[in-house]
């Protein structure tokens, strides 16, 4: 039935009727009645297609015959002037294995009176693309003993195989001898050329042409009537096609699910095993009871909770707002059953890290307007069939909303509106040294009051120390954000281990990891905060390098607080101890626990094959082989990966600084070198061109390419730097049976 419906749909599309048919909704018919109805419609359409194909084929042959008569006649008239004898021959009945019952008695007479001696000719028609190769083949086969004349057909003819109109060429081949005739006919057949008999008598040609034209006009009327009737039938089918396809899809889905069920021992009941969310269990039982009553079943439906060997599927209840964030996490890997879901934190951390790289409250407002338009048209767009790009953009509308809001927030902190600073929260804390402000860029400004209340002071923009200051600020901020997020990931690994009652992971994985990370990069974050608070001039590069090279040396001017040197020694020792702490204890403890658990079980329990109490696939605990070397190598890889990853992941967060700097500098270049430069001219045309270039660069480079770049980098920080600390992602999704989830692809 599904195949028949696809056949109907293809026929409607082929006839070009899909736009003019508006589906109607009627009560569903019974499946058996629909099957009979579809079979009747299919047989009717197949018969109509067959008749139409025969009519079209006959029409094309007559059309080709008419063109050959008109074109080849001119060759024969000119050829008679050079004939040395009166012998002539009409080609025999060669029609490429097609019968011409419709041809007139005149055609048959000409075919019967063909002369068998003297100079002969064969006329026909061939595709224009094959004409050159056809002529060469004829020349080689006859050793040049032939004359080949050709002329364009003048109109395109329908190809019966591809159903497309193609250009064709009329040809006449003059030759002598029966052997040459046989060769030429075989070559014509090989090249798909259609040969037609043309008399060399001009009066007979005119009679045959009149007869062919009469037949063509009759066939045109017949073809038009056939097409109208076929379109009428297809239109009547099209009114119900959508409803029928939906009904068949639902039935197929039901039968596909029923095929997964098994018979019980009595072969009278069906047994199905599946997954169901705990919160939906009462709803499922209620639906089963209702189905029992509605179907008048003599046997009640039994709903029984059973134990399973395999891990259950993962299911998170989401809404329009959180669904896109869950999809971002699921693209990396579906969560293992009951492990911590990173999407809860991704809702905030993902758009925030994006905004750190994209921070500009002018660009943020543009993104906000786009997100609000998508949200305002949510009901309309959700009902439409969108393209792949628009569908992706619409699905992430709430991600775009939070990204734009956080971009406005970070833009206010950076004090950038299309790279232009504004005095939004009061005046600057700096002023010039003299009234002329001549030394602002050489000597610098002086501070005369409290710092700017929120965000970056506008006076930094354009100063000689702008770039070093912003680089230092954003680089340190990136490290702080990175260490905070990595610590969050390690803390979530603790909650995973506690939930699954895995004390080994807490003692020999969580504890050494949190110690190692914070002994090095947590300490660096502490130094950054202290330096910001105290205004110290200490060189943090020097402090961190010599913490490893010379931990006992005096810090000198780089000392930020009392007791810093002994604290560094303690932290360094803790970091060194944490590495073997992660590596060695866990594999040996697992080996000991395994040997204690299966001590005295070297001989397995004998189970009779006929024992009815033991099921072959029961959830009985199996004795698995413990491979110590495999466990140890796995733990060693995990430990080395964490130690190296602590350094590389922290460095990876510096992309926040790099992309933020790149976005800011690009905005400055477009503003100063395009917009401001064009505004220096008094010519309105130059100003309009400058404004257009600035708008184009802002829209396509800063709002599209930079948005995509920042999005991908934020995605990488979450997938690699954050989720690898705690997230396994080796589960599989819960996919309940639902008619709403059945798509057209399920046909």
XYZ file of C-alpha atoms in Angstrom:
747
model
C 0.000 0.000 0.000
C 2.854 2.347 0.784
C 4.431 1.562 -2.587
C 1.156 2.327 -4.357
C 0.823 5.643 -2.531
C 4.380 6.587 -3.520
C 3.461 5.693 -7.098
C 0.418 8.013 -6.918
C 2.550 10.812 -5.482
C 5.167 10.435 -8.226
C 2.446 10.528 -10.881
C 0.929 13.711 -9.397
C 4.363 15.390 -9.273
C 5.115 14.243 -12.828
C 1.824 15.739 -14.019
C 2.601 19.022 -12.190
C -0.636 18.947 -10.158
C 0.789 19.091 -6.616
C 0.345 22.871 -6.257
C -3.284 22.869 -7.442
C -4.517 20.095 -5.128
C -5.724 21.025 -1.643
C -6.107 17.967 0.633
C -9.464 17.349 2.284
C -9.953 15.661 5.665
C -12.509 12.866 5.860
C -13.119 10.054 8.368
C -10.565 7.252 8.086
C -11.675 4.246 6.064
C -10.993 0.670 7.070
C -7.586 -0.685 6.095
C -9.090 -3.495 4.010
C -11.318 -1.049 2.091
C -8.344 1.244 1.495
C -6.290 -1.645 0.145
C -9.010 -2.505 -2.418
C -9.411 1.176 -3.352
C -5.667 1.664 -3.879
C -5.430 -1.476 -6.014
C -8.263 -0.196 -8.270
C -6.627 3.212 -8.655
C -3.236 1.633 -9.383
C -4.607 -0.649 -12.095
C -6.485 2.259 -13.662
C -3.389 4.496 -13.687
C -1.126 1.741 -15.034
C -3.565 1.091 -17.880
C -3.850 4.806 -18.673
C -0.053 5.187 -18.609
C 0.337 2.228 -20.946
C -2.216 3.624 -23.412
C -0.714 7.103 -23.209
C 2.753 5.686 -23.818
C 1.590 3.815 -26.918
C -0.192 6.916 -28.247
C 2.845 9.089 -27.530
C 5.149 6.581 -29.228
C 2.938 6.447 -32.325
C 2.703 10.257 -32.368
C 6.498 10.622 -32.149
C 7.027 8.114 -34.961
C 4.551 9.900 -37.238
C 6.144 13.246 -36.350
C 9.585 11.882 -37.225
C 8.171 10.405 -40.458
C 6.753 13.826 -41.417
C 10.097 15.548 -40.763
C 12.004 12.891 -42.751
C 9.586 13.252 -45.686
C 10.029 17.025 -45.720
C 13.808 17.100 -45.275
C 14.842 13.995 -47.214
C 12.699 15.027 -50.188
C 15.040 17.921 -50.916
C 18.025 15.530 -50.989
C 16.242 13.234 -53.454
C 15.242 16.112 -55.770
C 18.843 17.366 -55.946
C 20.155 13.802 -56.246
C 18.029 13.029 -59.327
C 19.918 15.654 -61.300
C 23.120 13.609 -60.981
C 21.673 10.112 -61.331
C 23.238 8.075 -64.105
C 20.365 5.640 -64.255
C 16.667 5.580 -63.439
C 17.065 2.812 -60.902
C 15.770 3.822 -57.573
C 14.645 2.091 -54.469
C 12.558 2.964 -51.503
C 13.870 1.508 -48.317
C 12.031 -1.513 -47.080
C 9.869 -1.556 -44.018
C 12.582 -0.674 -41.425
C 10.991 0.831 -38.351
C 13.354 -0.292 -35.549
C 11.116 -3.250 -34.694
C 7.978 -1.045 -34.444
C 4.704 -1.876 -36.228
C 2.856 0.788 -38.148
C -0.682 -0.514 -38.449
C -1.945 3.059 -38.656
C 0.059 3.825 -41.823
C -1.983 4.291 -45.009
C -2.240 2.092 -48.057
C -0.004 4.516 -49.954
C 2.906 3.862 -47.625
C 2.434 0.090 -47.944
C 2.346 0.334 -51.742
C 5.612 2.289 -51.804
C 7.252 -0.283 -49.559
C 6.132 -3.170 -51.806
C 7.250 -1.515 -55.049
C 10.812 -0.882 -53.908
C 13.314 -1.674 -56.604
C 16.021 -4.177 -55.823
C 18.712 -2.975 -58.260
C 20.859 0.074 -58.988
C 21.640 3.013 -56.677
C 19.844 2.774 -53.374
C 19.272 5.010 -50.388
C 18.136 4.751 -46.752
C 16.562 7.730 -45.012
C 15.915 8.221 -41.337
C 16.443 10.363 -38.246
C 19.016 10.223 -35.423
C 19.941 12.214 -32.297
C 22.074 15.216 -33.130
C 24.714 14.213 -30.563
C 25.276 10.875 -32.354
C 25.290 12.179 -35.941
C 29.061 12.692 -36.265
C 29.973 9.280 -34.847
C 27.224 7.709 -36.977
C 28.662 9.211 -40.188
C 32.193 8.052 -39.340
C 31.006 4.515 -38.631
C 29.130 4.370 -41.944
C 32.198 5.629 -43.798
C 34.444 2.959 -42.243
C 31.915 0.126 -42.706
C 31.365 0.864 -46.421
C 35.040 1.807 -47.055
C 33.884 5.201 -48.232
C 31.463 3.805 -50.849
C 28.490 5.878 -49.756
C 27.158 9.419 -49.822
C 25.864 10.859 -46.521
C 23.540 13.876 -46.493
C 22.084 15.389 -43.322
C 19.955 18.321 -42.205
C 18.685 19.493 -38.767
C 15.143 18.402 -37.952
C 14.134 21.969 -37.082
C 12.145 21.008 -33.947
C 12.764 19.020 -30.786
C 11.220 15.560 -30.490
C 10.274 13.691 -27.314
C 12.634 10.858 -26.435
C 10.496 7.864 -25.294
C 13.176 6.574 -22.885
C 14.092 9.763 -20.997
C 10.771 11.599 -21.610
C 12.796 14.699 -22.552
C 12.827 16.674 -25.788
C 16.019 16.186 -27.800
C 17.404 17.693 -31.005
C 17.545 15.312 -33.961
C 19.092 15.228 -37.430
C 17.540 13.860 -40.655
C 19.903 11.815 -42.839
C 19.898 10.128 -46.244
C 22.577 7.528 -47.100
C 23.154 6.687 -50.803
C 24.899 3.370 -51.478
C 25.059 0.457 -53.880
C 24.817 -3.260 -53.225
C 22.941 -5.602 -50.893
C 25.935 -6.121 -48.591
C 26.278 -2.373 -47.950
C 22.545 -2.172 -47.247
C 22.775 -4.882 -44.551
C 25.722 -3.141 -42.872
C 24.015 0.250 -42.898
C 20.805 -1.160 -41.378
C 22.764 -2.832 -38.572
C 24.636 0.420 -37.816
C 21.325 2.324 -37.789
C 19.935 -0.173 -35.287
C 23.067 0.070 -33.098
C 22.940 3.891 -33.000
C 19.192 4.016 -32.294
C 18.409 5.668 -35.614
C 14.827 5.329 -36.877
C 14.585 4.598 -40.613
C 11.548 5.593 -42.681
C 10.630 4.846 -46.383
C 10.625 7.958 -48.589
C 9.510 7.723 -52.278
C 11.553 9.687 -54.796
C 8.381 10.621 -56.674
C 7.364 14.114 -55.553
C 3.602 13.542 -55.985
C 3.696 10.407 -53.869
C 5.614 12.299 -51.165
C 2.868 14.946 -51.013
C 0.135 12.296 -50.691
C 1.968 10.546 -47.858
C 2.642 13.880 -46.084
C -1.107 14.754 -46.218
C -1.967 11.355 -44.809
C 0.611 11.676 -42.000
C -0.616 15.167 -41.080
C -4.174 13.864 -40.854
C -3.102 11.060 -38.535
C -1.094 13.523 -36.370
C -4.087 15.815 -35.866
C -6.230 12.846 -34.815
C -3.580 11.648 -32.381
C -3.228 15.139 -30.839
C -6.948 15.198 -30.031
C -6.748 11.678 -28.578
C -3.668 12.541 -26.479
C -5.288 15.708 -25.076
C -8.379 13.762 -24.059
C -6.207 11.072 -22.443
C -4.183 13.647 -20.459
C -7.345 15.421 -19.260
C -8.840 12.151 -18.062
C -5.611 11.128 -16.320
C -5.316 14.537 -14.591
C -8.912 14.235 -13.408
C -8.199 10.829 -11.849
C -4.944 12.090 -10.247
C -6.724 15.145 -8.836
C -9.393 12.976 -7.198
C -6.616 10.806 -5.686
C -4.639 13.871 -4.586
C -7.509 15.125 -2.429
C -7.140 12.077 -0.153
C -3.449 11.219 -0.710
C -2.096 12.977 2.406
C -4.698 11.334 4.641
C -4.104 7.890 3.119
C -0.301 8.187 3.460
C -0.627 9.230 7.101
C -2.942 6.312 7.797
C -0.643 3.774 6.122
C 2.421 5.183 7.942
C 0.661 4.780 11.276
C -0.393 1.227 10.470
C 3.119 0.324 9.328
C 4.578 1.719 12.547
C 2.080 -0.288 14.614
C 2.855 -3.527 12.771
C 6.588 -2.853 12.992
C 6.255 -2.570 16.774
C 4.022 -5.639 16.988
C 6.703 -7.627 15.162
C 8.998 -7.025 18.138
C 6.639 -8.924 20.467
C 6.965 -12.646 21.226
C 4.450 -15.411 21.957
C 4.182 -16.808 25.448
C 4.377 -20.526 26.221
C 0.680 -21.135 25.426
C 0.952 -19.331 22.072
C -2.187 -17.390 22.975
C -0.753 -14.154 24.329
C 1.862 -11.692 23.161
C 4.723 -10.688 25.448
C 6.535 -7.398 24.899
C 9.582 -6.088 26.753
C 10.332 -2.384 26.640
C 11.373 0.721 28.528
C 9.102 3.220 30.233
C 9.920 6.312 32.342
C 9.000 5.785 35.996
C 6.864 8.937 36.074
C 4.833 7.607 33.086
C 4.165 4.167 34.587
C 0.633 5.017 35.872
C -0.269 6.534 32.485
C 0.911 3.409 30.670
C -1.112 1.127 32.981
C -4.197 3.306 32.518
C -3.805 3.228 28.721
C -3.428 -0.582 28.751
C -6.575 -0.986 30.843
C -8.492 1.319 28.518
C -7.268 -0.694 25.522
C -8.475 -3.922 27.173
C -11.969 -2.480 27.627
C -12.153 -0.929 24.150
C -11.059 -4.133 22.393
C -13.408 -6.386 24.454
C -10.461 -8.644 25.204
C -11.156 -11.750 27.295
C -7.627 -11.659 28.747
C -6.504 -8.660 30.753
C -3.217 -6.923 29.978
C -0.541 -7.571 32.608
C 2.011 -4.832 33.278
C 5.022 -6.215 35.135
C 8.259 -4.489 36.115
C 11.251 -6.734 35.419
C 15.010 -6.658 35.886
C 17.213 -6.171 32.842
C 20.839 -6.969 32.111
C 21.437 -4.104 29.695
C 21.593 -0.480 30.768
C 18.326 1.477 30.357
C 18.094 4.281 27.788
C 18.555 7.919 28.793
C 15.623 10.315 28.797
C 15.621 13.991 29.783
C 12.421 15.980 29.837
C 13.058 19.212 27.940
C 11.011 22.172 26.756
C 11.385 24.677 23.922
C 14.010 26.590 25.906
C 16.254 23.751 27.093
C 15.903 21.413 24.103
C 18.595 23.146 22.005
C 21.143 22.959 24.847
C 20.379 19.268 25.327
C 20.939 18.724 21.607
C 24.341 20.436 21.870
C 25.370 17.948 24.568
C 23.814 14.943 22.786
C 25.768 15.792 19.633
C 28.910 14.879 21.616
C 27.338 11.760 23.134
C 24.154 10.745 24.919
C 24.556 10.597 28.688
C 25.007 7.254 30.397
C 21.906 6.248 32.355
C 21.570 8.473 35.466
C 24.944 10.212 35.142
C 25.155 13.985 35.619
C 23.706 15.898 32.670
C 26.044 18.682 31.438
C 23.137 20.442 29.696
C 21.978 21.840 33.052
C 25.182 23.905 33.281
C 25.558 24.409 29.529
C 22.386 26.535 29.533
C 24.389 29.315 31.233
C 28.074 28.550 30.615
C 27.770 28.068 26.840
C 26.228 31.473 25.956
C 28.445 33.171 28.556
C 31.704 31.823 27.106
C 30.412 32.751 23.649
C 29.803 36.296 24.877
C 33.301 36.551 26.375
C 34.657 36.070 22.834
C 31.942 38.125 21.108
C 31.486 40.931 23.654
C 30.093 44.054 21.957
C 26.760 45.400 23.077
C 26.021 46.871 19.620
C 26.487 43.508 17.931
C 24.651 41.881 20.850
C 21.596 44.069 20.197
C 21.607 42.972 16.521
C 21.661 39.293 17.580
C 18.918 40.002 20.157
C 16.639 41.487 17.481
C 17.155 38.413 15.288
C 16.396 36.063 18.195
C 13.262 38.029 19.155
C 11.973 37.860 15.565
C 12.399 34.063 15.541
C 10.688 33.728 18.942
C 7.824 36.067 17.969
C 7.123 33.970 14.845
C 7.609 30.674 16.665
C 4.104 29.304 16.071
C 4.135 30.232 12.372
C 7.658 28.985 11.622
C 7.177 25.710 13.497
C 4.287 24.825 11.155
C 6.281 25.579 7.997
C 8.780 23.393 6.172
C 12.086 25.258 6.500
C 15.424 24.837 4.780
C 18.303 23.168 6.605
C 19.975 26.472 7.607
C 16.745 28.158 8.720
C 15.662 25.023 10.572
C 18.963 24.984 12.479
C 18.673 28.728 13.218
C 15.060 28.379 14.370
C 15.911 25.374 16.571
C 18.612 27.418 18.323
C 16.525 30.570 18.794
C 16.731 30.437 22.606
C 20.461 29.739 22.450
C 20.741 32.839 20.258
C 18.642 34.782 22.780
C 20.941 34.022 25.723
C 24.071 34.508 23.589
C 22.848 37.991 22.626
C 21.955 38.930 26.219
C 25.333 37.815 27.535
C 27.038 39.592 24.608
C 25.336 42.836 25.647
C 26.504 42.249 29.235
C 30.121 41.512 28.221
C 30.009 44.387 25.737
C 29.094 46.753 28.564
C 32.035 45.380 30.574
C 34.388 45.854 27.595
C 32.633 49.198 26.905
C 32.329 48.533 23.184
C 29.457 49.568 20.915
C 30.604 48.679 17.386
C 34.098 49.252 18.895
C 33.131 52.764 20.116
C 33.352 53.432 23.909
C 30.578 55.377 25.677
C 30.434 57.191 29.019
C 27.332 55.306 30.141
C 28.060 54.946 33.864
C 29.643 58.352 34.524
C 32.829 60.200 33.655
C 36.325 58.813 33.242
C 38.674 58.404 36.186
C 41.540 59.898 34.132
C 42.292 63.366 32.774
C 44.985 65.094 30.744
C 48.044 66.599 32.381
C 47.415 70.025 30.792
C 44.586 71.949 29.177
C 45.675 71.221 25.615
C 45.853 67.472 26.253
C 48.851 67.380 23.914
C 50.701 64.662 25.788
C 47.812 62.220 26.082
C 49.333 59.687 23.678
C 52.984 60.232 24.643
C 53.154 60.949 28.373
C 49.738 59.548 29.251
C 46.817 60.521 31.472
C 46.673 60.929 35.235
C 44.096 59.447 37.582
C 42.163 62.056 39.536
C 39.156 60.213 41.011
C 37.687 56.780 41.793
C 37.676 54.102 39.088
C 34.973 53.925 36.439
C 31.999 52.267 38.224
C 31.189 49.460 35.707
C 33.323 47.934 33.004
C 36.296 49.373 31.176
C 37.131 53.070 31.453
C 36.509 54.750 28.056
C 39.826 56.597 28.330
C 41.735 53.374 27.625
C 40.415 53.443 24.048
C 43.049 54.956 21.745
C 45.719 55.265 24.439
C 49.255 53.967 23.892
C 48.816 51.267 26.548
C 45.370 50.100 25.349
C 46.539 46.858 23.736
C 48.933 45.715 26.528
C 46.276 46.485 29.145
C 43.444 44.659 27.312
C 45.720 41.712 26.530
C 46.689 41.347 30.181
C 43.100 41.745 31.385
C 41.502 39.284 28.954
C 44.282 36.691 29.226
C 44.036 36.558 33.036
C 40.237 36.553 32.865
C 40.361 33.574 30.435
C 42.534 31.586 32.862
C 40.171 32.337 35.768
C 37.103 31.242 33.776
C 38.865 28.115 32.506
C 40.081 26.961 35.927
C 36.604 27.593 37.384
C 34.874 25.519 34.693
C 37.405 22.666 34.902
C 36.937 22.574 38.690
C 33.185 22.369 38.118
C 33.742 19.368 35.852
C 35.881 17.576 38.467
C 33.302 18.335 41.185
C 30.601 16.810 38.979
C 32.734 13.655 38.685
C 32.529 13.440 42.501
C 28.718 13.558 42.413
C 28.696 10.892 39.679
C 30.912 8.608 41.789
C 28.839 9.226 44.937
C 25.565 8.501 43.111
C 26.899 5.203 41.737
C 28.483 4.336 45.148
C 31.959 4.202 43.641
C 34.220 5.123 46.560
C 37.362 4.176 44.613
C 36.735 6.944 42.064
C 36.261 9.456 44.879
C 39.451 8.531 46.776
C 41.773 7.742 43.877
C 40.429 9.913 41.081
C 38.480 12.920 42.332
C 40.777 13.823 45.263
C 44.142 13.658 43.399
C 42.658 15.437 40.361
C 41.297 18.344 42.389
C 44.634 18.587 44.250
C 46.752 18.495 41.086
C 44.706 21.069 39.169
C 44.466 23.566 42.029
C 48.047 23.112 43.212
C 49.201 24.560 39.896
C 46.482 26.482 38.091
C 44.282 27.150 41.088
C 47.350 28.756 42.664
C 47.908 30.781 39.464
C 44.285 31.997 39.656
C 44.842 33.018 43.278
C 47.944 35.018 42.286
C 45.958 36.794 39.532
C 43.221 37.844 41.961
C 45.736 39.026 44.580
C 47.653 41.009 41.952
C 44.434 42.684 40.798
C 43.395 43.533 44.345
C 46.779 44.834 45.534
C 48.003 46.468 42.328
C 51.320 44.644 42.624
C 53.900 44.752 39.793
C 54.937 41.105 40.301
C 55.771 39.059 37.192
C 53.502 36.004 37.338
C 55.382 34.309 34.476
C 58.561 34.443 36.575
C 56.735 33.170 39.665
C 55.235 30.115 37.923
C 58.410 29.172 35.990
C 60.719 29.365 38.981
C 58.173 27.548 41.144
C 59.347 24.441 39.227
C 62.963 25.377 38.479
C 64.007 26.919 41.833
C 61.219 26.497 44.385
C 63.518 27.410 47.342
C 64.893 30.690 45.892
C 63.851 34.059 47.307
C 60.988 35.633 45.300
C 62.162 39.224 45.802
C 59.889 41.790 44.140
C 57.641 39.036 42.871
C 56.393 38.136 46.337
C 52.686 38.912 46.558
C 51.954 37.843 50.162
C 53.692 36.558 53.279
C 54.427 32.838 53.262
C 54.231 32.540 49.485
C 57.499 30.591 49.075
C 56.711 27.756 51.582
C 53.160 27.580 50.154
C 54.601 27.072 46.654
C 56.846 24.243 47.920
C 53.854 22.527 49.581
C 51.697 22.899 46.466
C 54.466 21.551 44.237
C 54.905 18.492 46.464
C 51.124 17.916 46.470
C 51.062 18.057 42.669
C 53.928 15.545 42.470
C 52.216 13.196 44.958
C 48.872 13.437 43.133
C 50.254 11.787 39.951
C 51.155 8.357 41.468
C 48.055 8.702 43.657
C 45.954 8.656 40.482
C 48.005 5.972 38.768
C 48.839 3.084 41.128
C 46.292 2.411 43.930
C 43.100 1.891 41.924
C 44.245 -1.042 39.669
C 45.758 -2.972 42.604
C 42.692 -2.422 44.807
C 40.406 -3.609 41.980
C 42.530 -6.746 41.601
C 42.351 -7.434 45.344
C 38.572 -6.922 45.461
C 38.084 -9.225 42.498
C 40.188 -12.014 43.988
C 38.332 -11.752 47.336
C 34.933 -11.775 45.648
C 35.612 -14.940 43.655
C 37.855 -16.715 46.163
C 36.958 -20.417 46.309
C 34.917 -20.177 43.092
C 37.484 -21.686 40.786
C 34.965 -24.448 40.000
C 31.797 -23.124 38.455
C 28.353 -24.417 39.408
C 27.123 -27.151 37.074
C 23.795 -26.258 35.472
C 21.669 -28.838 33.737
C 20.471 -27.909 30.297
C 16.973 -29.004 31.238
C 16.880 -26.972 34.465
C 13.679 -24.907 34.124
C 14.648 -22.477 36.888
C 17.624 -21.075 35.007
C 17.004 -18.887 31.977
C 19.784 -18.568 29.423
C 19.515 -14.759 29.282
C 18.572 -14.062 32.891
C 20.009 -11.187 34.882
C 22.140 -13.592 36.941
C 25.581 -12.238 37.868
C 28.220 -13.682 35.595
C 31.819 -14.367 36.506
C 33.794 -12.020 34.276
C 37.484 -12.394 33.634
C 39.636 -9.721 35.323
C 42.527 -8.524 33.154
C 44.925 -6.623 35.437
C 47.226 -5.422 32.646
C 44.301 -3.964 30.715
C 42.988 -2.167 33.800
C 46.437 -0.817 34.655
C 47.097 0.444 31.115
C 43.670 2.108 31.056
C 44.372 3.835 34.381
C 47.815 4.928 33.200
C 46.351 6.439 30.009
C 43.669 8.208 32.036
C 46.224 9.626 34.493
C 48.644 10.831 31.806
C 45.762 12.325 29.863
C 44.597 14.292 32.899
C 48.090 15.566 33.807
C 48.849 16.714 30.273
C 45.276 17.884 29.790
C 45.443 20.108 32.871
C 48.133 22.141 31.105
C 46.739 21.985 27.561
C 43.139 22.590 28.623
C 44.120 25.671 30.634
C 46.034 26.976 27.630
C 43.016 26.143 25.456
C 40.881 28.606 27.424
C 43.179 31.372 26.160
C 41.064 31.205 22.985
C 38.606 33.362 24.947
C 41.250 36.117 25.012
C 42.354 35.578 21.403
C 38.881 35.668 19.834
C 37.749 38.575 21.990
C 40.817 40.554 20.896
C 40.266 39.588 17.231
C 36.600 40.637 17.348
C 37.465 43.961 18.983
C 40.260 44.731 16.510
C 38.113 43.813 13.488
C 35.350 46.109 14.736
C 37.888 48.911 15.215
C 39.332 48.451 11.717
C 35.916 48.558 10.047
C 34.862 51.605 12.090
C 38.037 53.657 11.722
C 39.260 52.609 8.262
C 35.875 52.416 6.532
C 33.186 54.491 8.240
C 35.300 57.299 9.729
C 37.511 57.491 6.638
C 34.522 57.925 4.313
C 32.973 60.512 6.642
C 35.987 62.812 6.192
C 34.811 63.559 2.640
C 32.039 66.027 1.898
C 30.795 63.838 -0.971
C 27.459 62.144 -0.202
C 28.192 59.280 -2.634
C 31.466 58.394 -0.870
C 29.700 58.503 2.496
C 26.943 56.217 1.265
C 29.504 53.776 -0.173
C 31.439 53.820 3.119
C 28.235 53.227 5.090
C 27.249 50.349 2.779
C 30.675 48.693 3.096
C 30.585 49.125 6.885
C 27.074 47.630 7.090
C 28.068 44.714 4.827
C 31.238 43.992 6.842
C 29.319 44.209 10.120
C 26.516 41.920 8.950
C 28.459 39.230 7.104
C 31.833 39.231 8.858
C 31.171 40.336 12.436
C 27.600 39.096 12.873
C 27.765 35.887 10.811
C 31.338 34.623 10.508
C 32.446 35.820 13.950
C 29.260 34.456 15.534
C 29.889 31.065 13.949
C 33.571 31.165 14.987
C 32.794 32.032 18.606
C 30.015 29.408 18.672
C 32.368 26.645 17.487
C 35.078 27.607 19.979
C 32.562 27.668 22.841
C 31.364 24.260 21.660
C 34.916 22.882 21.770
C 35.505 24.259 25.296
C 32.411 22.439 26.532
C 32.940 19.167 24.693
C 36.670 18.770 25.357
C 37.799 20.918 28.287
C 34.663 20.670 30.436
C 32.891 17.387 29.675
C 35.977 15.145 29.587
C 36.391 15.676 33.336
C 33.238 13.747 34.250
C 31.056 12.881 31.248
C 31.113 9.395 29.724
C 28.518 10.035 27.012
C 28.210 6.344 26.019
C 24.463 5.952 26.593
C 21.619 5.788 24.085
C 18.450 7.822 23.744
C 15.016 6.727 24.879
C 12.866 6.655 21.734
C 9.229 5.959 22.624
C 6.691 4.910 20.036
C 4.881 8.009 18.838
C 2.782 8.825 15.799
C 4.016 12.429 16.013
C 7.623 11.302 15.422
C 6.786 9.382 12.232
C 8.156 11.303 9.235
C 7.762 11.015 5.480
C 11.057 9.081 5.369
C 9.345 6.176 7.154
C 7.490 5.322 3.936
